[in-house]
Coordinates of N, CA and C in Angstrom, one line a residue:
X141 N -2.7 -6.3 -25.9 CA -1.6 -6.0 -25.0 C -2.0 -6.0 -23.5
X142 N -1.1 -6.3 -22.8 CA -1.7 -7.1 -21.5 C -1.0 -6.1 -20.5
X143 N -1.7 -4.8 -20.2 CA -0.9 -3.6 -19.3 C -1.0 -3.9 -17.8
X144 N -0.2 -3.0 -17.1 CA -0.2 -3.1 -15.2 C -1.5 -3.2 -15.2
X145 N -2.5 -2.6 -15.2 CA -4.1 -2.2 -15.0 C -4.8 -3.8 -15.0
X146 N -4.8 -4.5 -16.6 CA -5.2 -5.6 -16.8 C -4.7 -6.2 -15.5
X147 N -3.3 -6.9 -15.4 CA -2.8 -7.9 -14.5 C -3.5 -7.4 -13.2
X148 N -3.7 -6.3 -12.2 CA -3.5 -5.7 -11.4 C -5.5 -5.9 -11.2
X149 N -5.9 -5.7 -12.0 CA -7.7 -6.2 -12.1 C -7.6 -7.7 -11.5
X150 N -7.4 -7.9 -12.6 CA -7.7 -9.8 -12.5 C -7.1 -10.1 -11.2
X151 N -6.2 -10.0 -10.7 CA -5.3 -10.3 -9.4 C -6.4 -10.0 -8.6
X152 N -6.7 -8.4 -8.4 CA -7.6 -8.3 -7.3 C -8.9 -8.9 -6.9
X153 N -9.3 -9.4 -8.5 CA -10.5 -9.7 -8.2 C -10.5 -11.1 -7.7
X154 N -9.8 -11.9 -7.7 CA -9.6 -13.0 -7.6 C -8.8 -13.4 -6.1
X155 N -8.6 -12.3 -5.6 CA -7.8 -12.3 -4.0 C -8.3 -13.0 -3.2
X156 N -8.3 -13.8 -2.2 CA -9.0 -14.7 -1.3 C -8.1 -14.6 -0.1
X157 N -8.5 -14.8 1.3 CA -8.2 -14.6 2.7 C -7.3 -16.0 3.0
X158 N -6.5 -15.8 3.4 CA -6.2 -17.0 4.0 C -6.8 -17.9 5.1
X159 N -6.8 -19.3 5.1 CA -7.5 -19.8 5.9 C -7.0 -20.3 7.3
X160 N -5.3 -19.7 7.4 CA -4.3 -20.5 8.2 C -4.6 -19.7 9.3
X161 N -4.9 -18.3 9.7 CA -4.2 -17.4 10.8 C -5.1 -18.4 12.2
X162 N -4.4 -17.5 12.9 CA -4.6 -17.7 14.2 C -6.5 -17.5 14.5
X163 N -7.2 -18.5 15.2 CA -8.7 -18.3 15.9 C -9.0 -16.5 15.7
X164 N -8.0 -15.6 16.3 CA -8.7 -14.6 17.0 C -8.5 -13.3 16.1
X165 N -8.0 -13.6 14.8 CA -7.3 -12.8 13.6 C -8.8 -12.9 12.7
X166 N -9.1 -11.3 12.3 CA -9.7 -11.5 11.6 C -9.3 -11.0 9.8
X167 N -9.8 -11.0 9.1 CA -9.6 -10.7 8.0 C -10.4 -9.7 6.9
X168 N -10.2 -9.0 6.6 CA -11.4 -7.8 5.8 C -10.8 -7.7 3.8
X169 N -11.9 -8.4 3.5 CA -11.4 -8.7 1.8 C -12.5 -7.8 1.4
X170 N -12.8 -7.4 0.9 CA -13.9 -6.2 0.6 C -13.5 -6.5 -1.5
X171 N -12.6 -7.3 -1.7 CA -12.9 -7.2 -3.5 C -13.9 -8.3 -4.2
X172 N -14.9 -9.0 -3.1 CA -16.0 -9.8 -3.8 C -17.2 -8.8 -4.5
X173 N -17.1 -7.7 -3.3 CA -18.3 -6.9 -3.1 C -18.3 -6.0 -4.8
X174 N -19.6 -6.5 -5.9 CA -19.2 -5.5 -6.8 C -18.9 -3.9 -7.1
X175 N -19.4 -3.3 -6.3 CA -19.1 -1.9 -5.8 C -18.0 -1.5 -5.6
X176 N -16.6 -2.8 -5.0 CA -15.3 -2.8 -5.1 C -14.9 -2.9 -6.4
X177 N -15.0 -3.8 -7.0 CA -15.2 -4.7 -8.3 C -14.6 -3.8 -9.5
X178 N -16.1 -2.4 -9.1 CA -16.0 -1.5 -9.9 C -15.1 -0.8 -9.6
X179 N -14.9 -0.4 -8.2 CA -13.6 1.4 -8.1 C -12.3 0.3 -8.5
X180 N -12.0 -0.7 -8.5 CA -10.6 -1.5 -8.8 C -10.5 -1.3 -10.2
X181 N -11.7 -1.8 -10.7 CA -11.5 -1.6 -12.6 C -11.4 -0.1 -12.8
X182 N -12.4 0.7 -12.6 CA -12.0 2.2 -12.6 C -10.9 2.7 -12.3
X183 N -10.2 2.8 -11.1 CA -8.5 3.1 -10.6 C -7.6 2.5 -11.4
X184 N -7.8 1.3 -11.6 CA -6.5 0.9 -12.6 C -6.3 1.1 -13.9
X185 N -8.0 1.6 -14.4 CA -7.8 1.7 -15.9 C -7.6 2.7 -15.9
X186 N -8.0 4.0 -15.0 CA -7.4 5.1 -15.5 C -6.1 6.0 -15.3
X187 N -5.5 5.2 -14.1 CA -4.4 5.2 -13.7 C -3.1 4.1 -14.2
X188 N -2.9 3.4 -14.4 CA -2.0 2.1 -14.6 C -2.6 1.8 -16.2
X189 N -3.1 2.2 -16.8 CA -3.3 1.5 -18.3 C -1.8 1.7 -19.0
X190 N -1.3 0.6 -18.7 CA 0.2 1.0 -19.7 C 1.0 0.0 -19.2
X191 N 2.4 0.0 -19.5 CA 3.0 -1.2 -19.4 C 4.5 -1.0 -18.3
X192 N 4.0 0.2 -18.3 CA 5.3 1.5 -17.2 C 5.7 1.1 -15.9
X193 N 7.4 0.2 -15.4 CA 7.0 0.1 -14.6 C 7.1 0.8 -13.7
X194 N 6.4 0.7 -11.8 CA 6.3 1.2 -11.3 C 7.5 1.5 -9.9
X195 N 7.7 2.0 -9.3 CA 8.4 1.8 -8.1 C 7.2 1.6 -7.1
X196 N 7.8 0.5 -6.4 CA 6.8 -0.2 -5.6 C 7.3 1.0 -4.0
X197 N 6.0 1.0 -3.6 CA 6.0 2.0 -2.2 C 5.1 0.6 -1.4
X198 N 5.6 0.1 -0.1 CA 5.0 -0.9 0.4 C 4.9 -1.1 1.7
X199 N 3.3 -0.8 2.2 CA 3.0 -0.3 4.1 C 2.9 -2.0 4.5
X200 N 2.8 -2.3 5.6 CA 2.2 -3.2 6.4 C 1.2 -4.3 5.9
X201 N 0.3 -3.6 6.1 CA -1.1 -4.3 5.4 C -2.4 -3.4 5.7
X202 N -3.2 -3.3 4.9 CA -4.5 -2.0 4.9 C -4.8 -2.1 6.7
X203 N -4.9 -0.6 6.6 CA -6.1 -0.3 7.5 C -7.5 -0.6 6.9
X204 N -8.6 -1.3 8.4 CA -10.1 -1.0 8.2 C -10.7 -0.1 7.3
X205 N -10.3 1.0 7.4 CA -10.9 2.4 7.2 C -10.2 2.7 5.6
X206 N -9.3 2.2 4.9 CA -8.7 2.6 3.7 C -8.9 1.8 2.8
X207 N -7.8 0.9 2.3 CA -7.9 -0.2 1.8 C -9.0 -1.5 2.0
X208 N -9.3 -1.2 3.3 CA -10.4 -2.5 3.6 C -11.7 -2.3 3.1
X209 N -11.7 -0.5 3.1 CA -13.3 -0.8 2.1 C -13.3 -0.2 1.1
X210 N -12.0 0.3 0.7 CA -11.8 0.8 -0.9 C -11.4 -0.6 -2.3
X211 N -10.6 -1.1 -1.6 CA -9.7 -1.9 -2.1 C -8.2 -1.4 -2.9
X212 N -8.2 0.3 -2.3 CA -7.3 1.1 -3.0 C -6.4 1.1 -1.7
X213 N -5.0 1.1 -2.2 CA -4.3 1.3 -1.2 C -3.9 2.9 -0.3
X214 N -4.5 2.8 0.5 CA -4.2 3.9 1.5 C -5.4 5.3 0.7
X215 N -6.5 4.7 0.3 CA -7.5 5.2 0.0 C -8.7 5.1 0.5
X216 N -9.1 6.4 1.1 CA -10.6 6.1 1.6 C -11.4 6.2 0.8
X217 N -12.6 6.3 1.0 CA -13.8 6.7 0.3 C -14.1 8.1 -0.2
X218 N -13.6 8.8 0.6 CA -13.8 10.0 0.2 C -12.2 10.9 -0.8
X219 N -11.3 10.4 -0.2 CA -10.1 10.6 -1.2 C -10.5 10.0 -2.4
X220 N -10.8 8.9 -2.8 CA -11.4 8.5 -3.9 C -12.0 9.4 -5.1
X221 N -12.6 9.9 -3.5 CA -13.3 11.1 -5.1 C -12.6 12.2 -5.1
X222 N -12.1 12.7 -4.2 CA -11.7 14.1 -3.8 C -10.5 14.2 -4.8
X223 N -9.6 13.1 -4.5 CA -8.1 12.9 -5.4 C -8.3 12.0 -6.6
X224 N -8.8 11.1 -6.8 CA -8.7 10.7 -7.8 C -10.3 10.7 -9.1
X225 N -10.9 11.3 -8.5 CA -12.2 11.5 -9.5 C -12.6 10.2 -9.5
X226 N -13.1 9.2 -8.6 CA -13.9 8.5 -8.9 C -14.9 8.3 -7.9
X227 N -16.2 8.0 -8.4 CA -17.2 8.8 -7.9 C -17.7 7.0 -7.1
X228 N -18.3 7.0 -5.8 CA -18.9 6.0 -5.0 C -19.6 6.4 -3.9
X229 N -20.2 5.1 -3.8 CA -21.5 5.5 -2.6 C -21.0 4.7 -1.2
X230 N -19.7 4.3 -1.2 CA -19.2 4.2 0.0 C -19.4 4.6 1.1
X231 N -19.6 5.2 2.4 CA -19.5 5.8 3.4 C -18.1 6.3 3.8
X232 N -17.9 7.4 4.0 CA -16.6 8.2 4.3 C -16.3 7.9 5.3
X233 N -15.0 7.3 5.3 CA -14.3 6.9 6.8 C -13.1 7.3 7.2
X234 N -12.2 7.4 8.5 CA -11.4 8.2 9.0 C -10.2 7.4 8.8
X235 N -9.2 7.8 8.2 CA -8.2 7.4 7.7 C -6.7 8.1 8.4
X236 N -6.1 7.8 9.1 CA -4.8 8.9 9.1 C -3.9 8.8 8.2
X237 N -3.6 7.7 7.8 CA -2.3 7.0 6.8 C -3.3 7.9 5.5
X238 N -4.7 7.8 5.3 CA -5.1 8.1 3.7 C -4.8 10.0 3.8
X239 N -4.9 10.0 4.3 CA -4.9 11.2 4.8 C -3.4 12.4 4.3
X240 N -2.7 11.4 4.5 CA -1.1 12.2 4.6 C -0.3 11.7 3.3
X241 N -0.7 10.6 2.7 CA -0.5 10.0 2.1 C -1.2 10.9 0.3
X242 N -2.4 12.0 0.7 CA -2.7 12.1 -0.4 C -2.0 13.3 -0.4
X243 N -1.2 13.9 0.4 CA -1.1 15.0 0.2 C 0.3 14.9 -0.3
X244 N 1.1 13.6 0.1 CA 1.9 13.6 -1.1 C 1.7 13.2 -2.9
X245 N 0.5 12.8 -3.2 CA 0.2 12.5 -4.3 C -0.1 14.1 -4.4
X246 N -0.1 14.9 -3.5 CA -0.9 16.1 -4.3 C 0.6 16.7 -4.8
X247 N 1.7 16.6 -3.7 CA 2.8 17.1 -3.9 C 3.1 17.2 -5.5
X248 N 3.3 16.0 -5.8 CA 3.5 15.3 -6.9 C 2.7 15.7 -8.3
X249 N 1.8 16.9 -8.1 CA 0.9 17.1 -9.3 C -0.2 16.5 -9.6
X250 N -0.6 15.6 -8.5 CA -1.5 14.8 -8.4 C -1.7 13.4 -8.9
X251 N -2.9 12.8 -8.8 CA -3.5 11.3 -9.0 C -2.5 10.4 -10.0
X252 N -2.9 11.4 -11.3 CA -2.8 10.9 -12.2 C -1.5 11.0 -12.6
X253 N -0.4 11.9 -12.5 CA 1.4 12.1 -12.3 C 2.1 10.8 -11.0
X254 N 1.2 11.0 -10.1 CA 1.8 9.8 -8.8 C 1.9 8.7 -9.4
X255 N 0.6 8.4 -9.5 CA 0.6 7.3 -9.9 C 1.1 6.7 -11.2
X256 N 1.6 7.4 -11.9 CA 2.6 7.1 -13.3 C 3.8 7.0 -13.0
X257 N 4.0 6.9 -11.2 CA 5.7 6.7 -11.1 C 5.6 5.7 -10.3
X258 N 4.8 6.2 -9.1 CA 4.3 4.9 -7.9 C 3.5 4.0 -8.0
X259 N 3.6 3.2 -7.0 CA 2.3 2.0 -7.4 C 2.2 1.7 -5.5
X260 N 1.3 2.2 -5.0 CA 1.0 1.9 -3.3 C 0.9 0.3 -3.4
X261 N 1.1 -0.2 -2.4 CA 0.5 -1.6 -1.9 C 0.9 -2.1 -0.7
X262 N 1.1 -3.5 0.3 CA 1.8 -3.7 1.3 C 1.7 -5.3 0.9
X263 N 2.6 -5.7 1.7 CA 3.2 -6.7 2.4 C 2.4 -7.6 2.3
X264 N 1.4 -7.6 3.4 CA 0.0 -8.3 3.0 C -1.0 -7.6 2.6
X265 N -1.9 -7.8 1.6 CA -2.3 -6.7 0.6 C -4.6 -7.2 1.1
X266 N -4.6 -7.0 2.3 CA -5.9 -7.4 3.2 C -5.2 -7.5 4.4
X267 N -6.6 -6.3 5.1 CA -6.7 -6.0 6.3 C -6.6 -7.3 7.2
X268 N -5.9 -6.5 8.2 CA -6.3 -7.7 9.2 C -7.1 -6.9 10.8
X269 N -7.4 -7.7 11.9 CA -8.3 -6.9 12.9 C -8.2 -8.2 13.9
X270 N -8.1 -7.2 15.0 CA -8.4 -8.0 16.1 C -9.2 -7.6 17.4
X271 N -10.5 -7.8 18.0 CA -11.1 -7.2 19.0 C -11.2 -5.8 17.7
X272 N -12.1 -5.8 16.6 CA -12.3 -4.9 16.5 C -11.4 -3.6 15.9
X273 N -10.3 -4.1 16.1 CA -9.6 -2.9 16.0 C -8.5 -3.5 14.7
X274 N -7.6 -2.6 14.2 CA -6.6 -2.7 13.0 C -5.5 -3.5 13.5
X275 N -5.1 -4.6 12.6 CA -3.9 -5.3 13.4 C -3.3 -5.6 12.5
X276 N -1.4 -5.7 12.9 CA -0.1 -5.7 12.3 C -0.3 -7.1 11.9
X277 N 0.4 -7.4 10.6 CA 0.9 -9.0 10.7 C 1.7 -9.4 11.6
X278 N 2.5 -8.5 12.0 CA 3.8 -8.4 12.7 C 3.7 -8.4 13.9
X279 N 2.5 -8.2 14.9 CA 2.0 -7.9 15.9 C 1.8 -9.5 17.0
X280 N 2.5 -10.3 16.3 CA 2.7 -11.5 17.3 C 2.8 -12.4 16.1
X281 N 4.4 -13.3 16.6 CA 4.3 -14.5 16.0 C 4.0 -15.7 14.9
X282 N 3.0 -16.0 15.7 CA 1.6 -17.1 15.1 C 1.2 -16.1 13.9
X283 N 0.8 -15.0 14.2 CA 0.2 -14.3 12.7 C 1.1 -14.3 11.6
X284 N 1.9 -13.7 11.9 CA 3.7 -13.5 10.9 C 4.4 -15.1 10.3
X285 N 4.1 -16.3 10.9 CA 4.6 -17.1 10.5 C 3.2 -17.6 9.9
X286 N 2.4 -17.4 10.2 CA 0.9 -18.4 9.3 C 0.9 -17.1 8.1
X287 N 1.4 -15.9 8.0 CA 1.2 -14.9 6.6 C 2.1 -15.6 5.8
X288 N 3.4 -15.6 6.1 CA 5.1 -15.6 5.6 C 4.6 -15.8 4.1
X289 N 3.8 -17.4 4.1 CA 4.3 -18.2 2.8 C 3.2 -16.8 1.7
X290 N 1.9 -16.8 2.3 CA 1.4 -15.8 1.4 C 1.9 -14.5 1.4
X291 N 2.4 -13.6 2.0 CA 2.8 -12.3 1.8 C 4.0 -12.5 0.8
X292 N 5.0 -13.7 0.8 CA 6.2 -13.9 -0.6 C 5.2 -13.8 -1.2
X293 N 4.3 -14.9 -1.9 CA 3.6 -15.5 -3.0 C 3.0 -13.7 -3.4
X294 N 2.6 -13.4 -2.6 CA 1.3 -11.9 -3.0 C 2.3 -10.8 -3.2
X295 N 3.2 -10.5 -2.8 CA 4.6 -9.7 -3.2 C 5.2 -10.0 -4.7
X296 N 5.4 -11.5 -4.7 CA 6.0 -12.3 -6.2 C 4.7 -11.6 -7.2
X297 N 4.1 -11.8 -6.6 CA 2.6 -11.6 -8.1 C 2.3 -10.6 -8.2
X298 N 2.8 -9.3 -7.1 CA 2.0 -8.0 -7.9 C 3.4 -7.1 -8.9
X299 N 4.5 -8.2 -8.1 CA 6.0 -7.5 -8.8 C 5.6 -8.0 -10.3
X300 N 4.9 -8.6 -10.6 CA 4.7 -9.2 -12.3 C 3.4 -8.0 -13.2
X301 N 3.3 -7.0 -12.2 CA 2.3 -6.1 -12.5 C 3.3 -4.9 -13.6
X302 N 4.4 -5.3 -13.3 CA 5.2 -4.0 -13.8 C 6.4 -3.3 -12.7
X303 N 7.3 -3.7 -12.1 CA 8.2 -3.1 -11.3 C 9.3 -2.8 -11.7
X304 N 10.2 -1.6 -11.4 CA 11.2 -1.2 -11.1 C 12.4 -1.7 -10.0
X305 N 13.1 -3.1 -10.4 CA 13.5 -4.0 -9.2 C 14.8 -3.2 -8.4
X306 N 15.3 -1.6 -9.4 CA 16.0 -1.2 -8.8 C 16.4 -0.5 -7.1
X307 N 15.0 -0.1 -6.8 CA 14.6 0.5 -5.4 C 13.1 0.6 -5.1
X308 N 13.0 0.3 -3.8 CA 11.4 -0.1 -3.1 C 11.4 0.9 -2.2
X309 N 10.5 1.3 -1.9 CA 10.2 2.3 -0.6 C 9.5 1.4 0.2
X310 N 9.9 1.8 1.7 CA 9.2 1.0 2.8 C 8.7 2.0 4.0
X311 N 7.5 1.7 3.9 CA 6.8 2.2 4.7 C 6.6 1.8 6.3
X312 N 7.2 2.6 7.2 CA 7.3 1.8 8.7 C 8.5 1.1 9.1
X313 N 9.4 1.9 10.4 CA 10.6 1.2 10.4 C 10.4 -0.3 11.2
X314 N 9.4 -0.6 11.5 CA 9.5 -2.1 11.8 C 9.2 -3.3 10.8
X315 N 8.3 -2.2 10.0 CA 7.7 -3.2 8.3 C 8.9 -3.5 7.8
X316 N 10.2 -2.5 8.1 CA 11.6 -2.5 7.2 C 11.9 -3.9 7.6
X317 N 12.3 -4.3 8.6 CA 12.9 -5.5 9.1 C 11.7 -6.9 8.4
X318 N 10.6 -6.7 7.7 CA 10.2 -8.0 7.6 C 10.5 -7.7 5.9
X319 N 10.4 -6.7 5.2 CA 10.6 -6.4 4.0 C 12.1 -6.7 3.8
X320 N 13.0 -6.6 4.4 CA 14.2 -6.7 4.5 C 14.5 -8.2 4.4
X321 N 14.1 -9.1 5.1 CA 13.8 -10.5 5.4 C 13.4 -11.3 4.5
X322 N 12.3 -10.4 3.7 CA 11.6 -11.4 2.1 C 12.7 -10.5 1.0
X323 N 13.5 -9.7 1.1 CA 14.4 -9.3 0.1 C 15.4 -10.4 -0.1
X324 N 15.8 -10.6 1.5 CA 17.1 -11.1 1.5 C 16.8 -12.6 1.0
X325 N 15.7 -13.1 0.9 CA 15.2 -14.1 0.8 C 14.8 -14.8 -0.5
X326 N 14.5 -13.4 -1.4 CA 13.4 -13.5 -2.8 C 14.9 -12.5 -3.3
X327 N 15.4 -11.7 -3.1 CA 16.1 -10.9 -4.2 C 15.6 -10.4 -5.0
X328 N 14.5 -9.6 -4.6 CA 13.4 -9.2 -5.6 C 14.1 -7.3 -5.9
X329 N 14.5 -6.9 -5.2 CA 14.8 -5.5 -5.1 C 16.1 -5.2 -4.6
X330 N 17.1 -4.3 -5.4 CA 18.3 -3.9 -5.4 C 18.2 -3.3 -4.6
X331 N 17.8 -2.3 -4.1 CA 18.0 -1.4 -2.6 C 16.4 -0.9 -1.9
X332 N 16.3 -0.9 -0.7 CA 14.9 -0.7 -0.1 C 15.7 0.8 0.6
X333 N 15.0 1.7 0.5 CA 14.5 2.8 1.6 C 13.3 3.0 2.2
X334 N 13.7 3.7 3.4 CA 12.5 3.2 4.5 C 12.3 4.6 5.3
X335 N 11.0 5.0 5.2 CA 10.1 6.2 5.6 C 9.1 6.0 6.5
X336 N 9.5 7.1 7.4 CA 8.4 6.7 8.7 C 6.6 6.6 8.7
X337 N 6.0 5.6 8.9 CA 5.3 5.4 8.4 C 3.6 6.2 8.9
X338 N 2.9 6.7 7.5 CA 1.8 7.8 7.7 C 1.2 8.1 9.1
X339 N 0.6 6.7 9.3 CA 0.2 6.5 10.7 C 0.9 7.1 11.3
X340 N 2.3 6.5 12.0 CA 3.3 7.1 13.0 C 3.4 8.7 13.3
X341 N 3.2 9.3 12.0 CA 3.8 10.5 11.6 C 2.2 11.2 12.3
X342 N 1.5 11.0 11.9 CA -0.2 11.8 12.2 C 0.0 11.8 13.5
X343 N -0.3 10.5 14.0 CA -0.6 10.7 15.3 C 0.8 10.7 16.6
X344 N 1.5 10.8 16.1 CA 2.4 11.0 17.3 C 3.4 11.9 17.3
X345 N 3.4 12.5 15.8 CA 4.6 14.0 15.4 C 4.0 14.6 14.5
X346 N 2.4 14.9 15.1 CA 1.6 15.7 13.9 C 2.3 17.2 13.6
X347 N 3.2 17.4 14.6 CA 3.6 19.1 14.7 C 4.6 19.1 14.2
X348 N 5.4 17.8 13.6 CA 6.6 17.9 12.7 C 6.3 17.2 11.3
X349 N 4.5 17.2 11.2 CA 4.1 16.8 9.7 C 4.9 17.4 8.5
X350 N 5.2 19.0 8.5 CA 5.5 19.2 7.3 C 7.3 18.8 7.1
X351 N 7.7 18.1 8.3 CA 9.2 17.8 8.4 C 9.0 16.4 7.3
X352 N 8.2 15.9 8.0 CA 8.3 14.5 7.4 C 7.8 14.7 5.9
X353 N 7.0 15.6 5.4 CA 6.3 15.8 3.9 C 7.5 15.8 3.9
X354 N 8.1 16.7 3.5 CA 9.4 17.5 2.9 C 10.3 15.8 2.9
X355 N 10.5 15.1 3.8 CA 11.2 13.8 3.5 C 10.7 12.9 2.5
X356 N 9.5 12.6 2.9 CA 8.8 12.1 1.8 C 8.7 12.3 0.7
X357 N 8.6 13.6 0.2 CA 9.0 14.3 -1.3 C 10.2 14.3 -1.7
X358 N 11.1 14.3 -0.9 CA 12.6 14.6 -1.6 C 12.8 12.9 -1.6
X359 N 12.3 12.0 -1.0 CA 12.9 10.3 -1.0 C 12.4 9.8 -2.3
X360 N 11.4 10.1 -2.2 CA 10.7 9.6 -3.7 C 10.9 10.5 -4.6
X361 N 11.5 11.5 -4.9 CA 11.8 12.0 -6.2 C 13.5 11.5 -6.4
X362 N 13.7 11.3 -5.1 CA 15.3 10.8 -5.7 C 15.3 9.3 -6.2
X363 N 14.1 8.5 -5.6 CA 13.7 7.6 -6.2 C 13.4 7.0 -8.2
X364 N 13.0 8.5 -8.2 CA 12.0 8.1 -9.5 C 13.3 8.7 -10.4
X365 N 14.3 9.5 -9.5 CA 15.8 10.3 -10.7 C 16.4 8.8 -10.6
X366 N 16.4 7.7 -9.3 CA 17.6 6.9 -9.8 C 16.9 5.7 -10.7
X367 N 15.5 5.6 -10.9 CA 15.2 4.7 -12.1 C 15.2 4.9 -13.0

């Protein structure tokens, strides 16, 4: 039997950068490295072994610090082990999005309950960086039109992982307008809702964090009542 976990392995391992973007775009694939290799097979087999599908929750594209050296979405190194029991010799890195993000998995009863309803991922599913720093696809043009054709293609293939086509969560009200765009486009999902995204929320209305939990928990539980 061929579960979310299996497809969701093979996919990642096999992920590759595109070669189109712009000179000054860089790219962070971190799933050659076998050290990745392993926390991907670990995470998925002990979370996703089954055929269940998921409601897709879907940010931007990784940050440096999460997904770029986990290969887990909106997972650091140290949430890895803290939240989901898997043990690595990563170096612990600073996360805001992993950060806020676990504490709704904790909401939820944790690791191993979240993730039997959700499935994290984004748009473009590899970091991107510029000067160093974490960069939007969305952040100019030239980047957004050289991603397009692969962010459909990488969207089409992880919806074969196991999805729920009835509602998507969207992470980031500007990510909404390009997610909105490949909907209207692909017709992959009956209704999208959209939540302000981790980042946003840490650093610019840390003092109305437990506002935004409380939304976050009530969106996705009404989510997982209408599937």
């Amino acid at each position: 039997m061929t579960t979310f976990a299996n497809k969701a392995i093979a996919y990642y391992n096999a992920l590759a950068a595109p070669a189109n973007l712009p000179p000054d775009i860089g790219v962070m694939n971190p799933f050659p490295k076998p050290a990745v290799q392993q926390i991907v097979e670990e995470f998925y087999t002990k979370f996703f072994d089954d055929n269940k599908p998921r409601v897709f929750v879907l940010g931007i594209n990784p940050g440096r610090f999460g997904a770029g050296v986990t290969g887990i979405s909106f997972t650091t190194p140290q949430n890895l082990r803290r939240y989901c029991g898997i043990d690595n010799d990563l170096r612990d890195t600073p996360e805001l999005s992993s950060r806020f993000i676990y504490r709704i998995v904790e909401a939820f009863g944790g690791a191993k309950e979240f993730y039997s309803q959700f499935f994290l991922t984004s748009l473009f599913p590899l970091a991107l960086t510029k000067d160093n720093k974490n960069y939007n696809f969305y952040d100019d043009r030239a980047t957004t039109e050289a991603l397009w054709p692969a962010i459909t293609h990488e969207v089409k293939t992880q919806l074969n992982f196991g999805y729920n086509r009835r509602v998507a969560v969207c992470l980031g009200r500007k990510n909404e307008t390009y997610l909105r765009r490949l909907n209207d486009q692909q017709g992959f999902f009956d209704r999208i809702v959209t939540l302000d995204h981790p980042r946003y929320i840490l650093q610019y209305k840390s003092k109305d964090a437990p506002l935004y939990l409380e939304r976050y928990i009530a969106t996705l539980q009404e989510c997982v009542e209408e599937t």
